[in-house]
Coordinates of C-alpha atoms and ligand atoms in Angstrom, one line a residue:
Chain A
M174 CA -91.3 88.6 -36.0
P175 CA -92.6 88.8 -39.4
S176 CA -96.3 89.5 -40.1
V177 CA -97.9 86.6 -41.8
M178 CA -101.3 86.3 -43.4
L179 CA -103.3 82.9 -42.9
R180 CA -105.9 82.3 -45.5
R181 CA -107.9 79.5 -47.0
T182 CA -106.7 78.6 -50.6
E183 CA -109.2 78.0 -53.5
G184 CA -108.7 74.3 -52.6
G185 CA -109.6 74.9 -49.1
K186 CA -106.4 74.4 -47.6
L187 CA -104.8 76.7 -44.9
S188 CA -102.0 78.7 -46.4
L189 CA -99.5 81.0 -44.8
Y190 CA -98.3 84.0 -46.7
V191 CA -95.2 86.2 -45.9
A192 CA -95.0 89.0 -48.6
K193 CA -91.5 90.1 -47.7
K194 CA -90.2 86.7 -47.6
D195 CA -91.7 85.7 -50.8
L196 CA -93.2 82.7 -49.2
E197 CA -96.6 81.1 -49.8
E198 CA -96.9 77.7 -48.3
I199 CA -99.6 75.3 -47.4
V200 CA -99.9 74.8 -43.6
E201 CA -99.8 71.0 -42.9
T202 CA -100.4 70.9 -39.3
V203 CA -101.7 73.2 -36.6
E204 CA -100.8 72.7 -32.9
F205 CA -103.9 73.6 -31.3
E206 CA -107.2 73.5 -33.2
T207 CA -109.9 74.0 -31.0
P208 CA -112.6 76.8 -31.0
E209 CA -111.1 78.2 -27.8
K210 CA -107.5 77.7 -28.5
W211 CA -106.1 77.9 -31.9
G212 CA -102.5 78.3 -33.2
G213 CA -99.2 77.4 -31.6
A214 CA -96.6 75.7 -34.0
L215 CA -97.7 75.7 -37.7
T216 CA -95.8 73.2 -39.7
L217 CA -95.6 74.1 -43.4
A218 CA -95.4 71.8 -46.4
D219 CA -91.8 72.8 -46.9
G220 CA -90.9 71.5 -43.3
S221 CA -90.4 74.9 -41.9
V222 CA -92.2 75.9 -38.5
F223 CA -93.9 79.1 -37.5
Y224 CA -95.2 79.9 -34.0
V225 CA -98.3 82.1 -33.4
D226 CA -99.6 82.9 -30.1
P227 CA -102.6 80.6 -29.4
M228 CA -105.9 82.7 -29.8
P229 CA -109.7 81.7 -30.1
E230 CA -110.2 80.3 -33.5
P231 CA -110.0 83.3 -35.8
K232 CA -112.1 84.3 -38.8
L233 CA -109.7 83.8 -41.9
P234 CA -108.0 85.5 -43.5
I235 CA -106.1 87.2 -40.8
T236 CA -102.7 88.8 -40.4
V237 CA -100.7 87.7 -37.3
K238 CA -97.3 88.1 -35.9
A239 CA -95.4 84.8 -36.2
K240 CA -92.1 83.6 -35.2
K241 CA -89.9 81.4 -37.5
M242 CA -88.8 78.4 -35.4
Chain B
M196 CA -85.1 70.9 -83.4
T197 CA -87.4 68.5 -81.4
T198 CA -88.3 68.8 -77.9
M199 CA -85.3 68.8 -75.6
T200 CA -84.6 66.2 -73.0
R201 CA -83.7 67.2 -69.5
E202 CA -80.2 66.2 -70.1
E203 CA -80.0 68.6 -73.2
T204 CA -81.6 71.5 -71.4
D205 CA -79.2 71.1 -68.5
A206 CA -76.2 70.9 -70.9
L207 CA -77.5 73.8 -72.6
I208 CA -77.5 75.8 -69.4
Q209 CA -74.0 74.7 -68.5
E210 CA -72.7 75.6 -71.9
V211 CA -74.2 79.1 -71.7
L212 CA -72.9 79.7 -68.1
E213 CA -69.3 78.7 -69.2
V214 CA -68.3 82.4 -70.0
Y215 CA -69.0 83.7 -66.6
P216 CA -66.4 84.1 -63.8
E217 CA -66.8 81.6 -61.0
D218 CA -69.0 83.7 -58.7
A219 CA -71.2 85.0 -61.3
K220 CA -71.5 81.3 -62.7
A221 CA -72.6 80.2 -59.2
D222 CA -75.1 83.0 -58.9
R223 CA -76.7 82.7 -62.3
A224 CA -76.9 78.9 -62.2
K225 CA -79.6 79.3 -59.6
H226 CA -81.8 81.3 -62.0
L227 CA -81.8 78.9 -64.9
A228 CA -83.5 75.7 -64.8
S229 CA -85.1 72.9 -66.8
N230 CA -88.8 72.7 -65.7
D231 CA -89.8 69.7 -63.4
Q232 CA -93.6 69.5 -63.4
S233 CA -93.3 66.9 -60.5
A234 CA -91.5 69.5 -58.3
E235 CA -93.9 70.6 -55.4
K236 CA -92.2 73.9 -54.8
S237 CA -90.4 76.1 -57.5
S238 CA -87.9 77.2 -54.8
K239 CA -86.2 73.9 -55.0
C240 CA -85.1 74.4 -58.5
I241 CA -85.1 78.2 -59.4
T242 CA -84.2 81.2 -57.6
S243 CA -86.2 84.5 -58.2
N244 CA -86.5 88.0 -56.9
R245 CA -83.0 88.5 -56.1
K246 CA -80.7 91.5 -57.0
S247 CA -79.3 91.4 -60.6
L248 CA -75.6 91.0 -61.0
P249 CA -73.5 93.9 -61.6
G250 CA -72.1 93.9 -65.1
V251 CA -74.7 91.7 -66.8
M252 CA -77.4 93.4 -68.9
T253 CA -80.7 92.9 -67.2
I254 CA -84.1 94.0 -68.5
R255 CA -85.7 95.0 -65.4
G256 CA -87.1 98.3 -64.4
C257 CA -87.3 100.2 -61.1
A258 CA -89.8 100.5 -58.2
Y259 CA -91.0 103.9 -59.7
A260 CA -91.8 102.1 -62.9
G261 CA -93.8 99.5 -61.0
S262 CA -95.8 102.2 -59.1
K263 CA -96.1 105.1 -61.4
G264 CA -96.0 103.1 -64.8
V265 CA -97.9 100.0 -63.7
V266 CA -100.4 100.4 -60.8
W267 CA -101.2 104.1 -60.4
G268 CA -100.5 105.6 -63.8
P269 CA -103.5 104.2 -65.4
I270 CA -106.0 105.6 -63.0
K271 CA -107.2 108.1 -65.4
D272 CA -108.9 110.7 -63.3
M273 CA -106.2 111.3 -61.0
I274 CA -102.9 113.3 -61.6
H275 CA -99.7 111.4 -61.0
I276 CA -96.8 113.7 -60.3
S277 CA -93.3 112.3 -61.2
H278 CA -91.7 113.8 -58.4
G279 CA -88.1 114.5 -59.0
P280 CA -85.9 115.2 -62.2
V281 CA -88.0 115.2 -65.4
G282 CA -86.4 112.1 -67.2
C283 CA -88.1 109.3 -65.3
G284 CA -91.7 110.4 -66.2
Q285 CA -90.9 111.8 -69.7
Y286 CA -89.1 108.9 -71.0
S287 CA -91.8 106.6 -69.9
R288 CA -94.8 108.9 -70.8
A289 CA -97.7 107.2 -72.5
G290 CA -95.5 104.2 -73.5
R291 CA -97.8 101.5 -72.0
R292 CA -100.8 101.8 -74.2
N293 CA -103.4 101.5 -71.3
Y294 CA -106.3 102.9 -73.1
Y295 CA -108.9 104.9 -71.5
V296 CA -112.1 106.9 -72.3
G297 CA -112.3 110.6 -71.4
T298 CA -110.9 114.0 -72.6
T299 CA -107.3 114.1 -71.8
G300 CA -106.4 117.3 -70.0
V301 CA -109.9 118.0 -68.8
N302 CA -111.3 115.1 -67.0
T303 CA -108.6 112.5 -67.6
F304 CA -104.9 112.6 -67.6
G305 CA -103.4 109.2 -68.6
T306 CA -101.0 110.2 -71.3
M307 CA -99.9 113.4 -69.9
N308 CA -96.6 113.9 -67.8
F309 CA -96.7 115.9 -64.7
T310 CA -93.3 116.5 -63.0
S311 CA -91.7 118.7 -60.5
D312 CA -88.6 118.9 -62.8
F313 CA -85.9 119.0 -60.0
Q314 CA -83.0 121.2 -60.5
E315 CA -79.7 121.4 -58.6
K316 CA -81.2 124.0 -56.1
D317 CA -84.1 121.7 -55.3
I318 CA -81.6 119.0 -54.5
V319 CA -79.5 121.2 -52.3
F320 CA -82.4 123.1 -50.4
G321 CA -85.1 120.4 -50.7
G322 CA -88.1 120.3 -53.0
D323 CA -91.1 120.3 -50.4
K324 CA -92.1 123.8 -51.2
K325 CA -91.9 123.3 -54.9
L326 CA -94.1 120.1 -54.5
S327 CA -96.8 122.2 -52.8
K328 CA -96.6 124.9 -55.3
L329 CA -96.9 122.3 -58.0
I330 CA -100.1 120.8 -56.3
E331 CA -101.7 124.3 -56.0
E332 CA -100.9 124.9 -59.9
V333 CA -102.3 121.5 -60.7
E334 CA -105.5 122.3 -58.7
A335 CA -105.8 125.6 -60.6
L336 CA -105.2 124.3 -64.1
F337 CA -107.1 120.9 -63.9
P338 CA -109.8 121.4 -61.4
L339 CA -111.6 118.2 -62.6
N340 CA -109.0 115.9 -61.1
K341 CA -110.3 113.5 -58.6
G342 CA -107.0 113.3 -56.6
I343 CA -103.4 113.5 -56.9
S344 CA -100.5 110.9 -56.3
V345 CA -96.9 111.9 -55.6
Q346 CA -94.6 109.4 -57.2
S347 CA -91.1 109.6 -55.8
E348 CA -88.1 109.3 -57.9
C349 CA -84.7 108.3 -56.5
P350 CA -83.6 111.8 -55.3
I351 CA -86.5 112.3 -53.1
G352 CA -85.5 109.4 -50.8
L353 CA -81.9 110.4 -51.1
I354 CA -82.4 113.9 -49.9
G355 CA -85.1 113.1 -47.3
D356 CA -87.9 115.3 -48.4
D357 CA -91.2 115.0 -46.3
I358 CA -93.7 114.4 -49.1
E359 CA -96.2 112.8 -46.5
A360 CA -96.4 116.2 -44.7
V361 CA -97.0 118.2 -48.0
S362 CA -99.5 115.6 -49.3
K363 CA -101.5 115.6 -45.9
K364 CA -101.7 119.4 -45.9
A365 CA -102.8 119.6 -49.4
A366 CA -105.4 116.8 -49.1
A367 CA -106.9 118.8 -46.2
E368 CA -106.8 122.0 -48.1
F369 CA -108.4 120.6 -51.4
G370 CA -110.6 117.8 -49.9
K371 CA -109.1 115.3 -52.3
P372 CA -107.0 112.3 -51.9
V373 CA -103.2 113.3 -52.2
V374 CA -101.3 110.3 -51.9
P375 CA -97.5 110.1 -51.2
V376 CA -96.0 107.1 -52.7
R377 CA -92.6 106.2 -51.4
C378 CA -91.6 104.2 -54.7
E379 CA -88.1 105.6 -55.2
G380 CA -86.3 103.6 -58.0
F381 CA -83.5 102.3 -55.7
R382 CA -86.1 100.3 -53.6
G383 CA -85.9 96.6 -54.0
V384 CA -84.6 94.5 -56.8
S385 CA -87.0 95.3 -59.7
Q386 CA -90.4 97.0 -60.3
S387 CA -91.9 94.3 -58.3
L388 CA -91.4 96.1 -55.0
G389 CA -92.9 99.1 -56.6
H390 CA -96.1 97.3 -57.1
H391 CA -96.3 96.3 -53.4
I392 CA -95.5 99.8 -52.3
A393 CA -98.2 101.1 -54.6
N394 CA -100.7 98.5 -53.3
D395 CA -99.9 99.7 -49.7
A396 CA -100.4 103.2 -50.6
I397 CA -103.9 102.3 -52.1
R398 CA -104.7 100.6 -49.0
D399 CA -103.6 103.4 -46.8
H400 CA -104.9 106.4 -48.6
M401 CA -107.7 105.3 -51.0
L402 CA -109.4 102.3 -48.9
A403 CA -108.7 103.4 -45.4
D404 CA -111.9 105.2 -44.7
V405 CA -114.1 102.9 -47.1
E406 CA -116.5 100.9 -45.0
K407 CA -117.9 97.7 -46.1
V408 CA -121.3 98.0 -47.9
E409 CA -123.5 95.1 -48.5
P410 CA -122.8 94.0 -52.1
G411 CA -125.3 93.6 -54.9
K412 CA -125.9 90.0 -55.8
Y413 CA -123.8 89.9 -58.9
D414 CA -121.3 92.7 -58.3
V415 CA -117.7 91.8 -59.2
S416 CA -114.5 93.9 -59.9
I417 CA -111.7 93.4 -62.3
I418 CA -108.4 94.0 -60.6
G419 CA -104.9 94.0 -62.3
D420 CA -106.0 94.3 -65.9
Y421 CA -104.2 97.3 -67.2
N422 CA -106.3 97.6 -70.5
I423 CA -103.4 97.3 -72.8
G424 CA -104.9 97.9 -76.3
G425 CA -108.4 97.6 -74.6
D426 CA -107.9 94.2 -72.8
A427 CA -110.0 95.2 -69.8
W428 CA -112.8 96.1 -72.2
S429 CA -112.8 92.9 -74.1
S430 CA -112.7 91.0 -70.8
R431 CA -115.4 92.9 -69.1
I432 CA -118.2 92.4 -71.9
L433 CA -117.8 88.6 -71.3
L434 CA -118.5 89.1 -67.6
E435 CA -121.4 91.2 -68.5
E436 CA -122.8 88.8 -70.9
M437 CA -122.8 86.3 -68.1
G438 CA -124.9 88.4 -66.1
L439 CA -122.4 89.7 -63.6
N440 CA -122.2 93.4 -62.8
V441 CA -118.8 94.9 -63.2
V442 CA -118.6 97.8 -60.7
A443 CA -115.1 98.5 -60.7
Q444 CA -112.2 98.0 -63.1
W445 CA -108.6 99.1 -62.3
S446 CA -106.3 100.1 -62.9
G447 CA -106.8 100.1 -66.7
D448 CA -109.1 102.6 -67.6
G449 CA -109.8 103.0 -63.7
T450 CA -111.0 105.9 -61.6
V451 CA -111.0 106.9 -58.1
A452 CA -114.6 106.2 -57.7
E453 CA -114.2 102.6 -58.9
M454 CA -111.4 101.9 -56.5
K455 CA -113.5 103.0 -53.6
N456 CA -116.3 100.8 -55.1
C457 CA -114.1 97.8 -54.7
P458 CA -115.0 97.0 -51.1
K459 CA -118.6 96.5 -52.1
V460 CA -118.3 93.7 -54.5
K461 CA -119.0 90.0 -54.0
L462 CA -115.9 88.7 -55.7
N463 CA -112.6 90.4 -56.8
L464 CA -111.4 89.0 -60.1
L465 CA -107.6 89.3 -60.1
H466 CA -105.8 89.1 -63.6
C467 CA -102.4 90.2 -62.9
Y468 CA -101.5 88.2 -59.5
R469 CA -97.8 89.8 -59.2
S470 CA -98.9 93.3 -59.3
M471 CA -102.2 93.4 -57.3
N472 CA -102.3 90.2 -55.1
Y473 CA -101.5 92.4 -52.1
I474 CA -104.6 94.7 -52.3
S475 CA -106.6 91.6 -52.9
R476 CA -105.3 89.8 -49.9
F477 CA -105.9 93.1 -47.9
M478 CA -109.6 93.3 -49.1
E479 CA -110.0 89.7 -48.2
E480 CA -108.9 90.3 -44.9
K481 CA -110.7 93.6 -44.0
Y482 CA -113.8 93.3 -46.0
G483 CA -114.0 89.5 -46.4
I484 CA -114.2 89.6 -50.0
P485 CA -112.8 86.6 -51.8
W486 CA -110.5 86.9 -54.7
I487 CA -109.7 84.5 -57.6
E488 CA -107.2 84.5 -60.2
Y489 CA -108.4 84.1 -63.9
N490 CA -106.8 83.9 -67.4
F491 CA -108.5 85.3 -70.4
F492 CA -105.8 84.5 -73.0
G493 CA -107.2 81.9 -75.6
P494 CA -110.5 80.0 -75.6
T495 CA -109.3 77.0 -73.4
K496 CA -108.4 79.1 -70.5
I497 CA -111.3 81.6 -71.0
A498 CA -113.7 78.8 -70.9
E499 CA -112.0 77.4 -67.7
S500 CA -112.0 81.0 -66.1
L501 CA -115.5 81.7 -66.8
R502 CA -116.6 78.4 -65.2
K503 CA -114.4 79.2 -62.2
I504 CA -115.8 82.5 -61.8
A505 CA -119.4 81.2 -62.3
S506 CA -119.0 78.6 -59.6
F507 CA -119.1 81.5 -57.0
F508 CA -122.5 82.4 -58.1
D509 CA -126.0 80.8 -58.4
D510 CA -127.2 78.3 -61.1
E511 CA -128.4 81.2 -63.3
I512 CA -124.9 82.6 -63.7
K513 CA -123.6 78.9 -64.1
A514 CA -126.0 78.5 -67.1
N515 CA -125.2 81.9 -68.5
A516 CA -121.4 81.1 -68.4
E517 CA -122.1 78.0 -70.5
K518 CA -124.2 80.1 -72.9
V519 CA -121.3 82.5 -73.5
I520 CA -118.9 79.7 -73.9
A521 CA -121.2 78.0 -76.6
K522 CA -121.9 81.2 -78.3
Y523 CA -118.2 82.0 -78.9
Q524 CA -117.2 78.4 -79.6
P525 CA -118.0 78.4 -83.4
L526 CA -116.3 81.8 -83.7
M527 CA -113.1 80.5 -81.9
Q528 CA -113.3 77.3 -83.9
A529 CA -113.2 79.6 -87.3
V530 CA -110.2 81.3 -85.8
I531 CA -108.4 78.1 -85.1
D532 CA -109.4 76.5 -88.4
K533 CA -107.8 79.5 -90.2
Y534 CA -104.6 79.8 -88.2
K535 CA -103.7 76.5 -86.8
A536 CA -102.6 75.0 -90.1
R537 CA -100.3 77.9 -90.4
L538 CA -98.9 77.8 -87.0
E539 CA -99.0 74.2 -85.9
G540 CA -95.9 72.9 -84.3
K541 CA -94.2 76.3 -84.2
K542 CA -91.9 77.0 -81.2
V543 CA -92.2 80.0 -79.0
M544 CA -89.7 81.3 -76.4
L545 CA -91.3 84.1 -74.1
Y546 CA -89.6 86.5 -71.7
V547 CA -92.0 89.0 -70.1
G548 CA -92.8 90.7 -66.8
G549 CA -94.7 89.1 -64.0
L550 CA -97.7 87.3 -65.4
R551 CA -97.9 86.7 -69.1
P552 CA -94.9 84.2 -69.2
R553 CA -97.4 81.6 -67.9
H554 CA -100.8 83.2 -68.8
V555 CA -100.3 83.2 -72.6
I556 CA -99.2 79.6 -72.9
G557 CA -102.6 78.3 -73.2
A558 CA -103.3 80.7 -76.1
Y559 CA -100.4 79.5 -78.0
E560 CA -101.4 75.9 -77.4
D561 CA -104.8 76.7 -78.7
L562 CA -103.1 77.4 -81.9
G563 CA -101.1 74.3 -81.9
M564 CA -97.9 76.1 -81.0
E565 CA -95.4 75.0 -78.2
V566 CA -93.8 77.2 -75.5
V567 CA -90.4 75.8 -75.2
G568 CA -88.8 78.5 -72.9
T569 CA -90.2 81.0 -70.6
G570 CA -88.9 83.4 -68.0
Y571 CA -90.0 86.4 -66.0
E572 CA -88.3 89.8 -65.3
F573 CA -89.4 90.2 -61.9
A574 CA -91.4 87.2 -60.6
H575 CA -91.3 85.6 -57.1
N576 CA -91.4 82.2 -56.0
D577 CA -95.2 82.0 -56.1
D578 CA -95.2 82.9 -59.7
Y579 CA -92.8 80.1 -60.5
D580 CA -95.1 77.6 -58.4
R581 CA -97.8 78.6 -60.8
T582 CA -95.8 78.4 -64.0
M583 CA -94.2 74.9 -63.5
K584 CA -97.7 73.2 -64.0
E585 CA -98.3 75.0 -67.2
M586 CA -95.1 74.4 -68.9
G587 CA -93.9 71.0 -70.5
N588 CA -91.4 68.9 -68.7
A589 CA -87.7 69.8 -69.4
T590 CA -88.6 73.1 -70.9
L591 CA -86.2 76.1 -70.2
L592 CA -87.0 78.3 -67.4
Y593 CA -84.9 81.6 -67.1
D594 CA -85.3 84.2 -64.3
D595 CA -84.1 87.7 -64.8
V596 CA -82.2 86.4 -67.8
T597 CA -79.3 88.5 -69.1
G598 CA -79.1 89.8 -72.6
Y599 CA -76.2 87.3 -73.2
E600 CA -78.0 84.4 -72.1
L601 CA -81.2 85.0 -73.8
E602 CA -79.3 85.4 -77.2
E603 CA -77.4 82.3 -76.6
F604 CA -80.6 80.3 -75.7
V605 CA -82.2 81.5 -78.8
K606 CA -79.3 80.6 -80.9
K607 CA -79.4 77.1 -79.6
I608 CA -83.1 76.5 -79.4
K609 CA -84.0 78.2 -82.6
P610 CA -87.4 79.2 -81.8
D611 CA -89.9 80.1 -84.6
L612 CA -91.1 83.1 -82.6
I613 CA -90.1 85.2 -79.5
G614 CA -92.3 87.3 -77.4
S615 CA -90.8 89.8 -75.2
G616 CA -90.3 93.6 -75.1
I617 CA -89.0 96.5 -77.1
K618 CA -85.5 96.2 -75.9
E619 CA -85.2 92.7 -77.3
K620 CA -87.1 93.1 -80.3
Y621 CA -84.7 94.5 -82.9
I622 CA -81.8 92.1 -81.7
F623 CA -83.7 89.1 -82.5
Q624 CA -85.4 90.5 -85.6
K625 CA -82.0 91.2 -86.9
M626 CA -81.0 87.6 -86.1
G627 CA -83.7 86.6 -88.5
I628 CA -86.2 85.4 -86.0
P629 CA -89.9 86.6 -85.9
F630 CA -90.8 88.6 -82.9
R631 CA -93.8 90.0 -81.1
Q632 CA -93.8 92.4 -78.3
M633 CA -95.6 90.9 -75.3
H634 CA -95.9 93.9 -73.2
S635 CA -97.4 96.4 -75.4
W636 CA -98.9 93.9 -77.8
D637 CA -96.7 95.5 -80.6
Y638 CA -99.1 98.4 -80.9
S639 CA -101.9 95.8 -81.6
G640 CA -104.5 94.3 -79.2
P641 CA -106.6 93.7 -77.1
Y642 CA -105.6 90.0 -76.6
H643 CA -107.7 89.2 -73.6
G644 CA -111.1 87.6 -74.2
Y645 CA -112.7 86.0 -77.2
D646 CA -112.3 89.0 -79.3
G647 CA -108.8 89.4 -78.3
F648 CA -107.9 85.8 -79.2
A649 CA -108.8 86.3 -82.9
I650 CA -106.3 89.3 -82.9
F651 CA -103.8 87.3 -81.2
A652 CA -103.9 84.6 -83.5
R653 CA -103.7 86.9 -86.7
D654 CA -100.8 88.8 -85.1
M655 CA -98.8 85.6 -84.4
D656 CA -99.5 84.5 -88.1
M657 CA -98.5 87.8 -89.4
A658 CA -95.1 87.8 -87.4
I659 CA -94.2 84.1 -88.2
N660 CA -95.4 83.7 -91.9
S661 CA -94.3 87.1 -93.1
P662 CA -92.6 86.7 -96.5
T663 CA -89.9 89.1 -95.1
W664 CA -88.1 85.9 -93.5
S665 CA -87.4 84.4 -96.9
G666 CA -85.6 87.5 -97.9
M667 CA -83.0 87.4 -95.1
T668 CA -80.3 86.1 -97.3
A669 CA -79.0 88.3 -100.1
P670 CA -79.8 87.0 -103.4
W671 CA -76.0 86.7 -104.4
L672 CA -75.3 84.6 -101.2
K673 CA -78.0 82.2 -102.0
G674 CA -76.9 78.8 -103.4
S675 CA -74.6 76.0 -102.5
D676 CA -71.4 78.0 -102.0
A677 CA -72.6 80.9 -100.2
P678 CA -69.7 81.9 -98.0
A679 CA -71.3 84.5 -95.7
A680 CA -74.7 82.8 -95.2
K681 CA -73.4 81.2 -92.0
A682 CA -72.2 84.5 -90.4
V683 CA -75.6 86.2 -91.0
N684 CA -77.2 83.4 -88.9
E685 CA -74.7 83.1 -86.2
Ligands
LIG271 S1 -84.1 104.2 -61.0 FE1 -84.7 106.3 -60.1 S2 -83.9 107.8 -61.4 FE2 -84.0 105.8 -62.5 S3 -86.1 106.0 -63.5 FE3 -86.2 104.9 -61.5 S4 -86.9 106.5 -60.1 FE4 -86.1 107.5 -61.9

């Protein structure tokens, strides 16, 4: 379960960053996107999917545990 | 040679790879590519941040070099102990030209070498006692130091010394930060992991107890400018002219106080993304401080960056940014008028560390020059993502290039100038190709900012148009039937 950092890029898009894996990628879709429930499966621009436990909508940037699907 | 097509570039790569055995060829092929601007992600065409092949001549450094040499070393009012045998610190001492103000040996220590000078008995019986004694001595001899960092060299990790415990005790005793940094040279594949480890040490030991303070309206910090030849100074004045208040600048000419100031700025300005992005991301998360990358090489990029920085502030700053740009515009035009005619159309190949292979492209283009090949010693995918947009289509990209490959590429592409480091300099100069060191600015600089661009242009002209290059062939070999002239250039 790598730690990933979610942040907004300069262009306002959501990006996912895994320092150890050298991965910085735009998040295309987020499974749950309501204020109460946010997270789930995050699909990245390169097609890979990371799963983060749903949580109330976080203040970005935030470092969370994510599972590579 | 005119600009190469993609087929030609690919053919060149294939040709150069020919000498390797199968396995090595397959591995190196992944690190060489012709640029494709349309590619979304660099990872599809170039592999980076992998271990170098045994047997090839790589130009990389070690994690200790990344931490002690790059990130921590320039913090001038701290004492950085090269913990382990004497060589690692002594052979790299003061080599990086990160300028600072202060009285060396009294309140600043940048160019000095502090080492625990490990001997056989320290390896056998452990060096923790020696380290605590050394810290005591340092405190007695240099009482004005604001902190100490312990930069581990390879043996420390191998023998399992507990530098954390020693540091913790010393920190409590002297009431100053004593920072253990686990940057043993064998960690990671290049100096890049050293940057990361150093950033994490800053996070854990320097910023851990710093709380967020309400920032001043125009407070900014400069992060990841190492003040090579005074780079940070020529950057800082532009920001100040714009009306911004630079409260911290590190690590070039940086201090402990400035590091601790960082969490109370409005915006972190990040020059070297590769070595300092980690701490910027951390401050964004913990303190909510946004960070942006900027580029102060050459008037085009400077103007772009000043506007980008200003866009985070009110209209007054935005107007000031325009004023600064307008003020320097005629000066820059004069520089370009003077040198462009002499440099136009010249081709450059670069091979530098983790930032400059992409950042200086704009400055060369301002002078009408063209970068036909570029590569990084220790970049990651995110760096190549940022590079591919800057480089022309089908230009050559090489990651962690080997000595052999770089020489072969140069022989084929025949650039008019090469920008790389000291280890490459004399090889290429002896091949008859003008060369500038792009790590240390070849003992010149600064190259950042408007003032820096004037120096940059002069230096490039001096290298390329020096009369030396017309004297490369011995007089008796000149003429139509010169037998050895070919050998000289091969
Ligand atoms: S690899 Fe190890 S021994 Fe060599 S310079 Fe780096 S820290 Fe020192």
